[in-house]
CSV table of C-alpha atoms in Angstrom, one decimal:
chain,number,residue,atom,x,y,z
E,76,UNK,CA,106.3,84.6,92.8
E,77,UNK,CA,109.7,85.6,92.2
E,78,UNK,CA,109.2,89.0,94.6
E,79,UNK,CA,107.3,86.8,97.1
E,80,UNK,CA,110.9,84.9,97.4
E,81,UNK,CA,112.9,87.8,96.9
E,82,UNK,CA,111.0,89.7,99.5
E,83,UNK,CA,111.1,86.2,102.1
E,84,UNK,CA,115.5,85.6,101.3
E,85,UNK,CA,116.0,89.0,101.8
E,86,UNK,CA,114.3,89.0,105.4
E,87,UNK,CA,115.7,85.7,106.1
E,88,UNK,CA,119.4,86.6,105.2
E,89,UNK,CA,119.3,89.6,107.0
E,90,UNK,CA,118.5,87.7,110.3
E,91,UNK,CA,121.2,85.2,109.6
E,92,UNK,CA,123.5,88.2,109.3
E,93,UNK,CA,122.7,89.7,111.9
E,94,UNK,CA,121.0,87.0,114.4
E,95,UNK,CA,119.1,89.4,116.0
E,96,UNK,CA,115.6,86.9,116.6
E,97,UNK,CA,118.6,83.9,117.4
E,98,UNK,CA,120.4,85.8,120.3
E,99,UNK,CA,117.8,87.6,121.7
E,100,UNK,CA,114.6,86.2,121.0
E,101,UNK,CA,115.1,82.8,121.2
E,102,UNK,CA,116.8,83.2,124.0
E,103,UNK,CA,113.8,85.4,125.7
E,104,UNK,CA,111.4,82.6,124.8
E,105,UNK,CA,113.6,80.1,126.5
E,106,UNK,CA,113.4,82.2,129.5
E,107,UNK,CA,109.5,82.4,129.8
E,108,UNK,CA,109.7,78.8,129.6
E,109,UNK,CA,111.7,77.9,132.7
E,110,UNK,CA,109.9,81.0,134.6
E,111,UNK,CA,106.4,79.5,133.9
E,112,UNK,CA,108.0,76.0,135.0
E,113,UNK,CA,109.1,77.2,138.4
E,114,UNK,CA,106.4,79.2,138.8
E,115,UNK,CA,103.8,76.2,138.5
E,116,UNK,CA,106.8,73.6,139.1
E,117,UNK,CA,105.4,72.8,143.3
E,118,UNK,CA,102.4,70.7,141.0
E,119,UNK,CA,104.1,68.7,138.2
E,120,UNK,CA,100.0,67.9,136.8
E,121,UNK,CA,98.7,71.5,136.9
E,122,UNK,CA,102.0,72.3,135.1
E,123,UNK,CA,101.4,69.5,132.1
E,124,UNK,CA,98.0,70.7,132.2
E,125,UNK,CA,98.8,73.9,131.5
E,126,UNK,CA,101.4,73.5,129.0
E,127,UNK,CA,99.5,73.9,125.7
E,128,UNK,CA,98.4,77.7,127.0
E,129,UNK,CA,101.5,78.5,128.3
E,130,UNK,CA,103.2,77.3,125.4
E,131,UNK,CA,101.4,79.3,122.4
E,132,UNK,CA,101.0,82.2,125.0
E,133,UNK,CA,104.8,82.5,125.0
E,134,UNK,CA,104.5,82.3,121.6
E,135,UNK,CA,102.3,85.1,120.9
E,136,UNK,CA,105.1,87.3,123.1
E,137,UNK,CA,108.0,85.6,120.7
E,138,UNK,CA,106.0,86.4,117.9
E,139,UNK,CA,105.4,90.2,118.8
E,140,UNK,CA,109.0,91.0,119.1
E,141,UNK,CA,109.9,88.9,115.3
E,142,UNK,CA,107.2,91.0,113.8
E,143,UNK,CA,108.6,94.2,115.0
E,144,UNK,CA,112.1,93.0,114.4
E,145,UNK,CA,110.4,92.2,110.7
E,146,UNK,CA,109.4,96.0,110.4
E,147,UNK,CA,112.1,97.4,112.3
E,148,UNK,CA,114.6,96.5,109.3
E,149,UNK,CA,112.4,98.3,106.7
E,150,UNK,CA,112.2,101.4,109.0
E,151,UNK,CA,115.9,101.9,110.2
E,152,UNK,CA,116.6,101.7,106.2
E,153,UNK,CA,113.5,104.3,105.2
E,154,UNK,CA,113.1,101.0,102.8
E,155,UNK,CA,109.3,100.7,103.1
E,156,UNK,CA,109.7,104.1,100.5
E,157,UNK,CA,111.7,101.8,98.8
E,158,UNK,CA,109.5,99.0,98.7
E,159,UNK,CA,106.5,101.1,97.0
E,160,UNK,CA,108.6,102.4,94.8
E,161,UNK,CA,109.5,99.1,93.3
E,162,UNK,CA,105.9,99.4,91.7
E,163,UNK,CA,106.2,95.6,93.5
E,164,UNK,CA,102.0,94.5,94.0
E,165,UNK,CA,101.9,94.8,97.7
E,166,UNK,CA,100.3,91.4,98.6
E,167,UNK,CA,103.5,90.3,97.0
E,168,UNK,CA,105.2,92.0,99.7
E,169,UNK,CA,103.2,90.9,102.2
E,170,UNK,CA,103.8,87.4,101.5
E,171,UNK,CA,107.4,87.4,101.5
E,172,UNK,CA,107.0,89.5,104.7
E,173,UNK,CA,104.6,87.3,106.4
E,174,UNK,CA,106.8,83.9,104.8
E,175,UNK,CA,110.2,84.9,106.7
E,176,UNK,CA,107.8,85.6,109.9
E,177,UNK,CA,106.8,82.1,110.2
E,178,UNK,CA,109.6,80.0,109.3
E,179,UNK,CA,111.9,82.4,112.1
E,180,UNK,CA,108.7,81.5,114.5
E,181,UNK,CA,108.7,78.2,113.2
E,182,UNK,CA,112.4,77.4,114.2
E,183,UNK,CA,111.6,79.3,118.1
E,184,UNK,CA,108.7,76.9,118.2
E,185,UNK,CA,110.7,73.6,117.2
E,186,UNK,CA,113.1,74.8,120.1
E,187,UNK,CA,110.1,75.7,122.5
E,188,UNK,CA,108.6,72.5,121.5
E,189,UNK,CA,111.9,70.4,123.0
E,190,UNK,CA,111.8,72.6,125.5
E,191,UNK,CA,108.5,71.5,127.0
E,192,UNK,CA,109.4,68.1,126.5
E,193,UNK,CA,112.2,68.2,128.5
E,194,UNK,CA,111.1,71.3,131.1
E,195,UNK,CA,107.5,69.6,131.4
E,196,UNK,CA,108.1,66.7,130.9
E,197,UNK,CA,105.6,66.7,128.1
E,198,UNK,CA,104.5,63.8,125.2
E,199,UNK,CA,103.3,64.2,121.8
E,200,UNK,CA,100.5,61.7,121.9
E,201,UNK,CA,99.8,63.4,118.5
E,202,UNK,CA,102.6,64.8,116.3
E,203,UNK,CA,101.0,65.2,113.2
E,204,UNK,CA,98.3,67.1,115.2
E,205,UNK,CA,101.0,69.7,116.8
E,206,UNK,CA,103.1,69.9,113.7
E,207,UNK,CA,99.9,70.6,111.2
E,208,UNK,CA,98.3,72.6,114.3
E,209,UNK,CA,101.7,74.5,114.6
E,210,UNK,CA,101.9,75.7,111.4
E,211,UNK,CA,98.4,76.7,111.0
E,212,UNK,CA,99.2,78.6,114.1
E,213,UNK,CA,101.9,80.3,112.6
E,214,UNK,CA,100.1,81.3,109.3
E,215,UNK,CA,97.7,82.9,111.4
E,216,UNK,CA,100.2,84.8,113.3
E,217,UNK,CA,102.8,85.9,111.0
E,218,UNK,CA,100.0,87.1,108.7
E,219,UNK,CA,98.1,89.2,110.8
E,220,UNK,CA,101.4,90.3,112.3
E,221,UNK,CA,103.1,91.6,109.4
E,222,UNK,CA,99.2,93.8,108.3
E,223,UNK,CA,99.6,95.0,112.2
E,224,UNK,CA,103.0,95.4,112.2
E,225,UNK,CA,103.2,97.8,109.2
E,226,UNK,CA,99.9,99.6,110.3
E,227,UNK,CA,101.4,100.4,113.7
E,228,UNK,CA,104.3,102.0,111.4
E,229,UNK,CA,101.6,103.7,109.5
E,230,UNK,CA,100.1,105.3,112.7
E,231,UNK,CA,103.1,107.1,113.7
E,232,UNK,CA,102.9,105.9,117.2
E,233,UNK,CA,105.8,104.2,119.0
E,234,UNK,CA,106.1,100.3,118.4
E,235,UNK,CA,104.5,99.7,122.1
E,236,UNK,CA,101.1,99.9,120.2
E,237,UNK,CA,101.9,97.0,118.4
E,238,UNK,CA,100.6,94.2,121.0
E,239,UNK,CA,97.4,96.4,121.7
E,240,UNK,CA,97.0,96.3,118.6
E,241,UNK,CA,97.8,92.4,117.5
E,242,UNK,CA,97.0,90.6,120.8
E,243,UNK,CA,93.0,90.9,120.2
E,244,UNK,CA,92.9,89.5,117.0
E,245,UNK,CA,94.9,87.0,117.7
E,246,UNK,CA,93.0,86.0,121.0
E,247,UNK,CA,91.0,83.3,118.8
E,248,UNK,CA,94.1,81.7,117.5
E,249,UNK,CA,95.3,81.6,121.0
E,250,UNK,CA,92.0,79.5,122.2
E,251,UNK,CA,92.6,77.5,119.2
E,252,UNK,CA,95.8,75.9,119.2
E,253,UNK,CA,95.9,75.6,123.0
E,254,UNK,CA,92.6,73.2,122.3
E,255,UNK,CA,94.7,71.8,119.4
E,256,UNK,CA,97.3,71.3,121.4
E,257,UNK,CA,95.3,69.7,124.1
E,258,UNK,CA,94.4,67.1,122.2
E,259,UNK,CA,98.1,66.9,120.5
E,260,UNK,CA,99.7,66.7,124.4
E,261,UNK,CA,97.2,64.3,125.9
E,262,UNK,CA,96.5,67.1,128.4
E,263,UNK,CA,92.1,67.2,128.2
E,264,UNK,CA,89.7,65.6,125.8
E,265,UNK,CA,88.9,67.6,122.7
E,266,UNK,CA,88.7,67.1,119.4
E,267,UNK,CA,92.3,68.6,118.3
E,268,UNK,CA,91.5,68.1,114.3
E,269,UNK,CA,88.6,70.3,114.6
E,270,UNK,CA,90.1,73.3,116.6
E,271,UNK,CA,93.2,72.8,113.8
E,272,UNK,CA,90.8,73.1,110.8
E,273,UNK,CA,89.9,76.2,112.9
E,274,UNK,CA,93.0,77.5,112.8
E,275,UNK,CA,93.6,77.1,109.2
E,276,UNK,CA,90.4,79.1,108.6
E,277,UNK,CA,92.0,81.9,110.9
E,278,UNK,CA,95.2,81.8,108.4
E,279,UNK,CA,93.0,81.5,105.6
E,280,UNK,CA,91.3,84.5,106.4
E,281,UNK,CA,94.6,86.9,108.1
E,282,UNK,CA,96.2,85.9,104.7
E,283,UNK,CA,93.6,87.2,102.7
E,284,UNK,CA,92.7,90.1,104.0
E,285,UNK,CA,95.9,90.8,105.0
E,286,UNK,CA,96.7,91.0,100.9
E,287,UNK,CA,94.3,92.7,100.2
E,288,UNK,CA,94.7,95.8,102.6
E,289,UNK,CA,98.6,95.6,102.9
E,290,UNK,CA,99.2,97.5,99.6
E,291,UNK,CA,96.9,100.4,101.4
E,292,UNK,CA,98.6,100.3,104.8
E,293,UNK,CA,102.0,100.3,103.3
E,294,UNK,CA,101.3,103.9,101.6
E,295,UNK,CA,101.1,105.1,105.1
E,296,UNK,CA,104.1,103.2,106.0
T,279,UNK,CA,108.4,116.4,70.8
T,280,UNK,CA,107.1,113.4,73.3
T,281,UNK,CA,106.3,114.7,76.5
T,282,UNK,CA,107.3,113.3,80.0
T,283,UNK,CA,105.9,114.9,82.9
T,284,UNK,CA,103.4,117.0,82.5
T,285,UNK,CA,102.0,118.7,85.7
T,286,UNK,CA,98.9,121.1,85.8
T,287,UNK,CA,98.0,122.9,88.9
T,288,UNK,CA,99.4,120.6,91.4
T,289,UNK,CA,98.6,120.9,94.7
T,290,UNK,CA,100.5,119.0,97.3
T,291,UNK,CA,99.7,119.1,101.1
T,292,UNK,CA,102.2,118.6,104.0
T,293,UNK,CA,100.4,118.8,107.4
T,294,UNK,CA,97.8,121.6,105.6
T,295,UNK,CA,100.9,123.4,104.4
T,296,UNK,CA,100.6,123.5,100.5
T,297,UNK,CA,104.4,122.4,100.0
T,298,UNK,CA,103.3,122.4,96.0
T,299,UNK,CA,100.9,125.3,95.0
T,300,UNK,CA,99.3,124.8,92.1
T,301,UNK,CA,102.7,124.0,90.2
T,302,UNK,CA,102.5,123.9,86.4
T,303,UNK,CA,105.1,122.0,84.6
T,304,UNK,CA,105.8,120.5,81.3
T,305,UNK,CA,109.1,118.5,80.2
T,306,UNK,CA,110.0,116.6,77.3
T,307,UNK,CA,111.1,113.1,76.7
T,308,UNK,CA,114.9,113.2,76.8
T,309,UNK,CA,115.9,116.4,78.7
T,310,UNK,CA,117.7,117.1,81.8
T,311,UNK,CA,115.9,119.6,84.3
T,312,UNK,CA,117.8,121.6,86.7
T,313,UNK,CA,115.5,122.1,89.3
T,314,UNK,CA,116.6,124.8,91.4
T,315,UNK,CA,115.3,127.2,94.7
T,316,UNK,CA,115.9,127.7,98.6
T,317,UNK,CA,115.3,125.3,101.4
T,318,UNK,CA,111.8,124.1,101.5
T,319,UNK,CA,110.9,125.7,98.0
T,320,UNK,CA,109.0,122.4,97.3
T,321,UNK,CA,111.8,120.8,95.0
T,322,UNK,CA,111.9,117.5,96.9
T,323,UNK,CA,107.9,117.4,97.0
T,324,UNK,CA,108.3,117.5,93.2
T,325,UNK,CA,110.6,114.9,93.0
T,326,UNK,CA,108.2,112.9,95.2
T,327,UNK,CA,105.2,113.4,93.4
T,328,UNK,CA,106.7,112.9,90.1
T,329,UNK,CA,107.7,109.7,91.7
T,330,UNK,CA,104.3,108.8,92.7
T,331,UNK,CA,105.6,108.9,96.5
T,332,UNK,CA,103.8,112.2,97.7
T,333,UNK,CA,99.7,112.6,97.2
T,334,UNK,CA,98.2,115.0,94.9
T,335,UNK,CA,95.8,117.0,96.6
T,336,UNK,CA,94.0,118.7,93.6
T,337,UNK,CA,95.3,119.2,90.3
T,338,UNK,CA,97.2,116.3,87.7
T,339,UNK,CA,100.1,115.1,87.2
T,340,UNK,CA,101.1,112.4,84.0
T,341,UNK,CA,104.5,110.8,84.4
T,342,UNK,CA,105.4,109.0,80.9
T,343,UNK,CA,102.4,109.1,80.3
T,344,UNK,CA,100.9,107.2,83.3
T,345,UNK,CA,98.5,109.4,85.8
T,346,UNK,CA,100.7,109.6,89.3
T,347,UNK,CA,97.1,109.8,90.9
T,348,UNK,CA,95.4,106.3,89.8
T,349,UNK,CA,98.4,104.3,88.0
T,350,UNK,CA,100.8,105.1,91.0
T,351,UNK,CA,102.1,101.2,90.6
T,352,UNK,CA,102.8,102.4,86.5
T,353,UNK,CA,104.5,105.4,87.5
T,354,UNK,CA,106.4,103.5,90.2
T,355,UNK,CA,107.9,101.0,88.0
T,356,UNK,CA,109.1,103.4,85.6
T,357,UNK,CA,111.4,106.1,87.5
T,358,UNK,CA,114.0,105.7,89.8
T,359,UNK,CA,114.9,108.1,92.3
T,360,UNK,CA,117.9,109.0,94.3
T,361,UNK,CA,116.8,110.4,97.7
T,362,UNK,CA,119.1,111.7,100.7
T,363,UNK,CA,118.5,108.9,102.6
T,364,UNK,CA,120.3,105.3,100.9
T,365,UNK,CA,117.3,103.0,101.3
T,366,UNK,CA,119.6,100.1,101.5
T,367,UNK,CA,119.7,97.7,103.5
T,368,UNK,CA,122.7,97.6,105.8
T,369,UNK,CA,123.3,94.1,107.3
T,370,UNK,CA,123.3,93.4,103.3
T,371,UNK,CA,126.4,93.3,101.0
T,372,UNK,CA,125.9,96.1,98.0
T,373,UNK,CA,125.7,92.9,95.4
T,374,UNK,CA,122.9,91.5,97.5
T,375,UNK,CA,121.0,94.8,97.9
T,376,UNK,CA,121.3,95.3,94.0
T,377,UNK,CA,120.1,91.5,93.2
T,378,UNK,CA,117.1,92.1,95.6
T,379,UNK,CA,116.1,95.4,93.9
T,380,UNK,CA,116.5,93.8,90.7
T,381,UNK,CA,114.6,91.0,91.5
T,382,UNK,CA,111.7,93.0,92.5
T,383,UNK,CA,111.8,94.8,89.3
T,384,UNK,CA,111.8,91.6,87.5
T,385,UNK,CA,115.9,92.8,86.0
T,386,UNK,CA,117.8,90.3,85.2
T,387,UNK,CA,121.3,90.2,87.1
T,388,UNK,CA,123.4,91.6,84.4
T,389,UNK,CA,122.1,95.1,85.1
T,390,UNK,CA,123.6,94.8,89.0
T,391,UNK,CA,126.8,94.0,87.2
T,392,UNK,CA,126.4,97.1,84.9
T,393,UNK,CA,125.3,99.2,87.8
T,394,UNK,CA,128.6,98.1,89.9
T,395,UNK,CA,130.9,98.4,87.5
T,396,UNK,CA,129.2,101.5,86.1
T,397,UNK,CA,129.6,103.2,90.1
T,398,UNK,CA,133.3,101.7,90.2
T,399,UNK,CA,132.1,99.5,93.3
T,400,UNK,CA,132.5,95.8,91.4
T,401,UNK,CA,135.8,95.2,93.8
T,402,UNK,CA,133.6,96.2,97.1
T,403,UNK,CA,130.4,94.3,96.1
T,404,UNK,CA,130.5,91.9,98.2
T,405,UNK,CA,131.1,94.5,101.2
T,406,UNK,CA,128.2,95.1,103.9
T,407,UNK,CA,126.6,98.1,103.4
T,408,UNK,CA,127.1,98.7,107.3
T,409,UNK,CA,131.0,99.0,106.2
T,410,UNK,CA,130.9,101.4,103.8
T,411,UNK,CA,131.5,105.2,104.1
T,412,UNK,CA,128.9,108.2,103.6
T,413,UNK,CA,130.1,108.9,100.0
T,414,UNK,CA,130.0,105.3,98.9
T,415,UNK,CA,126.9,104.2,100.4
T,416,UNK,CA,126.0,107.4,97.8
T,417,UNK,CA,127.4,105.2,94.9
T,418,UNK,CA,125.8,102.4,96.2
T,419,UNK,CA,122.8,103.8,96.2
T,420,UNK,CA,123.1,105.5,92.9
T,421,UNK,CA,123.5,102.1,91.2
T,422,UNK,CA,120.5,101.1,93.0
T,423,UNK,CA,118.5,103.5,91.0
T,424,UNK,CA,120.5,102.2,87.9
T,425,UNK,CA,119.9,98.8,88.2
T,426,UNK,CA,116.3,99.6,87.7
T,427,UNK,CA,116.9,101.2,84.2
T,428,UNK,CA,114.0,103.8,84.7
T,429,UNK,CA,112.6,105.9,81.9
T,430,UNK,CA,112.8,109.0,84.2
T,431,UNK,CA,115.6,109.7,86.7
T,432,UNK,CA,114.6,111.9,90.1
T,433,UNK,CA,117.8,112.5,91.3
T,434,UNK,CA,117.6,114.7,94.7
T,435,UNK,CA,121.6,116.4,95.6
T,436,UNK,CA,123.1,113.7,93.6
T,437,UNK,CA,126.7,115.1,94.5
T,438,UNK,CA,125.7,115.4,98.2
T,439,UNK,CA,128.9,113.7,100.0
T,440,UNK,CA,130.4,112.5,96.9
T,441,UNK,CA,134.3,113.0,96.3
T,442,UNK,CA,135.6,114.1,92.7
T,443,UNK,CA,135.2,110.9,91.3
T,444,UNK,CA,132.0,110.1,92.4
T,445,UNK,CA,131.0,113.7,91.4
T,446,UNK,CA,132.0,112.7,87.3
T,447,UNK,CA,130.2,109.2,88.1
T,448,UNK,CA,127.0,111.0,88.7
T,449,UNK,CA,127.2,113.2,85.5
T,450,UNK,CA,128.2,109.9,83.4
T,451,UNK,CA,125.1,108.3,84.5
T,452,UNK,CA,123.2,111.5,83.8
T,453,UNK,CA,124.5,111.2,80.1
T,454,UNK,CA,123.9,107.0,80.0
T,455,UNK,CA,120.5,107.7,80.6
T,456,UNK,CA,120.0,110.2,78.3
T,457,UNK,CA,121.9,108.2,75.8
T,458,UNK,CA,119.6,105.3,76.5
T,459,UNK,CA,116.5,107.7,76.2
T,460,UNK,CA,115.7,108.7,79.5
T,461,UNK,CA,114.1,111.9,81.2
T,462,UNK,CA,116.2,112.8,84.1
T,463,UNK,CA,115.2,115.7,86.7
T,464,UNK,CA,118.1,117.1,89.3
T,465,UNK,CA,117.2,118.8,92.3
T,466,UNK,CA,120.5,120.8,93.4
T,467,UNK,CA,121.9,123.5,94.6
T,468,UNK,CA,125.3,122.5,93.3
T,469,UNK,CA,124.3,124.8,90.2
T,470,UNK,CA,127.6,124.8,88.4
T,471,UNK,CA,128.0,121.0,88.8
T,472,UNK,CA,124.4,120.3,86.9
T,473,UNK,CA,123.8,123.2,85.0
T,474,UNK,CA,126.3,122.0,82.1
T,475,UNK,CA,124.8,118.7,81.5
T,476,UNK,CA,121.0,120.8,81.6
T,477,UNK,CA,118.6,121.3,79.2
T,478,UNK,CA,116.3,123.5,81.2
T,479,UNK,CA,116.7,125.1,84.5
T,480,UNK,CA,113.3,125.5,86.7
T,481,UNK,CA,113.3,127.6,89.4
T,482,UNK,CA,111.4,126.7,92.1
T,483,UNK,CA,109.8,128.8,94.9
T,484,UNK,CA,107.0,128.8,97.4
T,485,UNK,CA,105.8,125.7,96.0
T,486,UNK,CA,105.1,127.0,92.3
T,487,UNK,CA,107.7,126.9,89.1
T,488,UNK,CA,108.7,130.8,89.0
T,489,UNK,CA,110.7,130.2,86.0
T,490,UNK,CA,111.3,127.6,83.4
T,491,UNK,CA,114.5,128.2,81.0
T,492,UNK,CA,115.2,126.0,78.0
T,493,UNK,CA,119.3,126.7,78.6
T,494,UNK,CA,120.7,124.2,76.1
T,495,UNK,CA,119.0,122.6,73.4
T,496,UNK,CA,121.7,119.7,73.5
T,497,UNK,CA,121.8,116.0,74.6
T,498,UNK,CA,122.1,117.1,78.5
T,499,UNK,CA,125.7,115.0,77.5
T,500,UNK,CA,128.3,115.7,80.1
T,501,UNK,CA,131.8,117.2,78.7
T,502,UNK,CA,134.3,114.8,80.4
C-alpha cells in the first residue's frame, strides 16, 4: 500500500502547491450553483425539487475537469513513462490516482453541499444518507474517471473526448445519487438506502475493473 | 562472463517504420556501451526497448536476465534510464520528487540523500523543480535514476545541457555504478566525453548494430 499512498500524497501535494482545482474549479462549481438558482429561482419548490439532480449534475462537470487536471500533471511531465517504468503494479497506480480524485471532489462537494443549503434553502432530513451516499458517489466517479481519464490519453485525441467518453458510464451513478439524495433532502419519496447500496455496487465494480485494465491502458498512455 | 542484455533479431515498429531492424546484440554484466550513429539510427528505440518502454515486434530481447516482452514489470524495476525529457514533476521540490520515486521503488530515503549529495543538489533540495534551470533539472533528473539503484543504466545524451561540472558528475556516476556492479549503456554523440569511460562502442545505423568494438577491457572507471 505504500505506492498506493505515495501515488495519492504526491497528487494531493501537487494541488496544494499549485491550487489549481481550489481557484478554478471550486470556484466554477460555485458558479453553476447560483446560475441554476436564478435560473429556476421565480419557483422556490421546483428549485428544492430539483436540487438533488442539479447538485450531482454539477458534480459530474466538477469532476470532469479534476480528472483531467489529475492526468494533465502526468502528461505535462511525460511522467506516465515514468510511472511504468517504476515497474509500480498499475492498479497500485490507479488507486492512488483515483484516491486523490475523490477526496479533492469530496472537499468541492462539502462546499457544494453548504452551498445548497444556503442558495436553496435546502435540509438534510438524512445526513448519514447524503454523507454515505456522497462518498459512494465519489468512488464511483473518481474510479471510472481516472480508467477514462488515462484512456483518453491513450487515444491520442484532444482531452474534449474525455466527457464523451465518461459521461455515459456514469449516467447510472447520476440516477442513483439524485434518488439517494432525494430521500437524503426530503425532496420525493424513495427509498434513499437502496439507491445508496446501488451506488456502492457502481464503485465496487468502476474500482475493480478499473484495476484490472489500468495497468493496460497506461502502456498506451 | 554473465551476460546483460542480450538481443536477437529485434524488430521494433514506429508507425510501420522498422526503427529497430532485426538488431543483434549481446553485452556483458559490468561494461559500459557506447552507443553511437546519426539522428534517427534507432539508438533511443534501443534504449527504450532495453528499458522495456518500446514493443518488440518480432524477435527477443533478455534484460538481466528477465524477457523485455512478458516480464516487462521485472525489467522495469531493474534499470533506470535517463531520457531527454526530466520526468519530474515540477510543482514538486527535487527532495519530494526523489522521496516519491523512491517510494515507488520500495528505496528507502537514504538513497535520495545519496543521490543529492551524489548530483551536488543537497543545498537546492528543497527547491521547486519549476525554479530550476535546464542543466540542473539534468542533475535532478539524473539522481532520479540514481535513487533507484538499477542493475542497468540507459543513459540517453547524458551531458545534453550540462556545464563542466555536471559533465564529471555524469562520468562519476557512470563509474559508481560500475563499481557497484552495474551494466550501463550511453547513447551519445558526445564521443570523446564517453568513449574513455567505454568498454565497447556500437555503432548504430538504420536500425541494426553495424559494428560492435570491445575498446577497453577495463572497469569503464572514469580518469578524474
Amino acid at each position: 500500500m505504500r505506492e498506493v499512498w505515495a501515488v495519492a500524497g504526491k497528487d494531493l501535494r501537487i494541488e496544494m502547491r499549485s491550487k489549481v482545482v481550489a481557484s478554478q474549479v471550486l470556484p466554477f462549481a460555485v458558479i453553476v450553483l447560483v446560475l441554476f438558482g436564478l435560473a429556476l429561482d421565480a419557483d422556490r419548490g421546483t428549485l428544492r425539487s430539483f436540487t438533488p439532480g442539479l447538485f450531482w449534475v454539477t458534480v459530474l462537470f466538477v469532476a470532469i475537469l479534476t480528472i483531467q487536471r489529475s492526468v494533465s500533471i502526468e502528461t505535462a511531465s511525460s511522467a506516465f513513462e515514468a510511472l511504468r517504468l517504476s515497474g509500480t503494479a498499475g492498479w497500485k497506480i490507479f488507486a492512488g490516482k483515483a484516491l486523490a480524485v475523490a477526496a479533492q471532489l469530496l472537499a468541492i462537494e462539502a462546499v457544494m453541499l453548504l452551498g445548497v443549503v444556503v442558495l436553496y434553502r435546502s435540509s438534510f432530513e438524512d445526513p448519514v444518507l447524503v454523507v454515505t451516499a456522497a462518498l459512494a458517489a465519489t468512488m464511483a466517479i473518481a474510479t471510472a474517471g481516472s480508467l477514462y481519464g488515462v484512456l483518453a490519453v491513450g487515444m491520442g485525441v484532444r482531452d474534449t473526448i474525455l466527457p464523451m467518453l465518461l459521461l455515459p458510464i456514469l449516467a447510472p451513478v447520476l440516477v442513483a445519487a439524485t434518488r439517494a439524495f432525494d430521500d437524503g433532502l426530503s425532496t420525493a419519496a424513495v427509498n434513499g438506502w437502496a439507491w445508496c447500496s446501488l451506488l456502492a455496487c457502481f464503485a465496487l465494480l468502476y474500482a475493480i475493473v478499473g484495476g484490472v485494465a489500468y495497468a493496460v491502458v497506461l502502456e498506451d498512455a | 562472463m554473465d551476460i546483460a542484455v542480450e538481443v536477437d533479431r529485434a524488430v521494433v515498429l514506429l508507425d510501420r517504420f522498422p526503427a529497430l531492424a532485426e538488431l543483434d546484440l549481446t553485452l556483458p554484466t559490468g561494461s559500459v556501451s557506447l552507443v553511437q550513429g546519426p539522428n534517427g539510427a534507432g539508438k533511443t528505440t534501443l534504449l527504450r526497448l532495453l528499458a522495456g518502454l518500446a514493443t518488440l515486434d518480432s524477435g527477443s530481447a533478455r534484460v538481466l536476465g528477465f524477457d523485455v516482452a512478458t516480464q516487462r514489470r521485472q525489467v522495469r524495476a531493474s534499470v533506470g534510464m535517463l531520457s531527454p525529457d526530466a520526468m519530474l514533476y515540477e510543482d514538486l521540490s527535487i527532495l519530494e520528487n526523489l522521496t516519491f520515486w523512491a517510494a515507488l521503488g520500495r528505496h528507502e530515503t537514504d538513497s535520495v540523500d545519496a543521490a543529492l549529495e551524489r548530483v551536488g543538489m543537497t543545498s537546492v533540495a528543497d527547491q521547486s523543480v519549476r525554479s530550476l534551470s535546464t542543466g540542473q533539472r539534468r542533475r535532478a533528473a539524473l539522481a532520479a535514476v540514481a535513487v533507484r539503484r538499477p542493475r542497468l543504466w540507459l543513459l540517453d545524451e547524458p551531458h545534453a545541457g550540462l556545464d563542466q561540472a555536471g559533465r564529471t558528475i555524469v562520468d562519476d556516476l557512470v563509474s559508481d555504478a560500475i563499481r557497484a556492479g552495474a551494466t550501463v549503456i550511453v547513447a551519445s554523440h558526445e564521443l570523446d566525453r564517453v568513449r574513455p569511460l567505454a568498454t565497447h562502442v556500437l555503432t548504430v545505423a538504420g536500425g541494426v548494430v553495424h559494428r560492435a568494438e570491445v575498446v577497453n577491457s577495463g572497469s569503464g572507471v572514469a580518469n578524474a
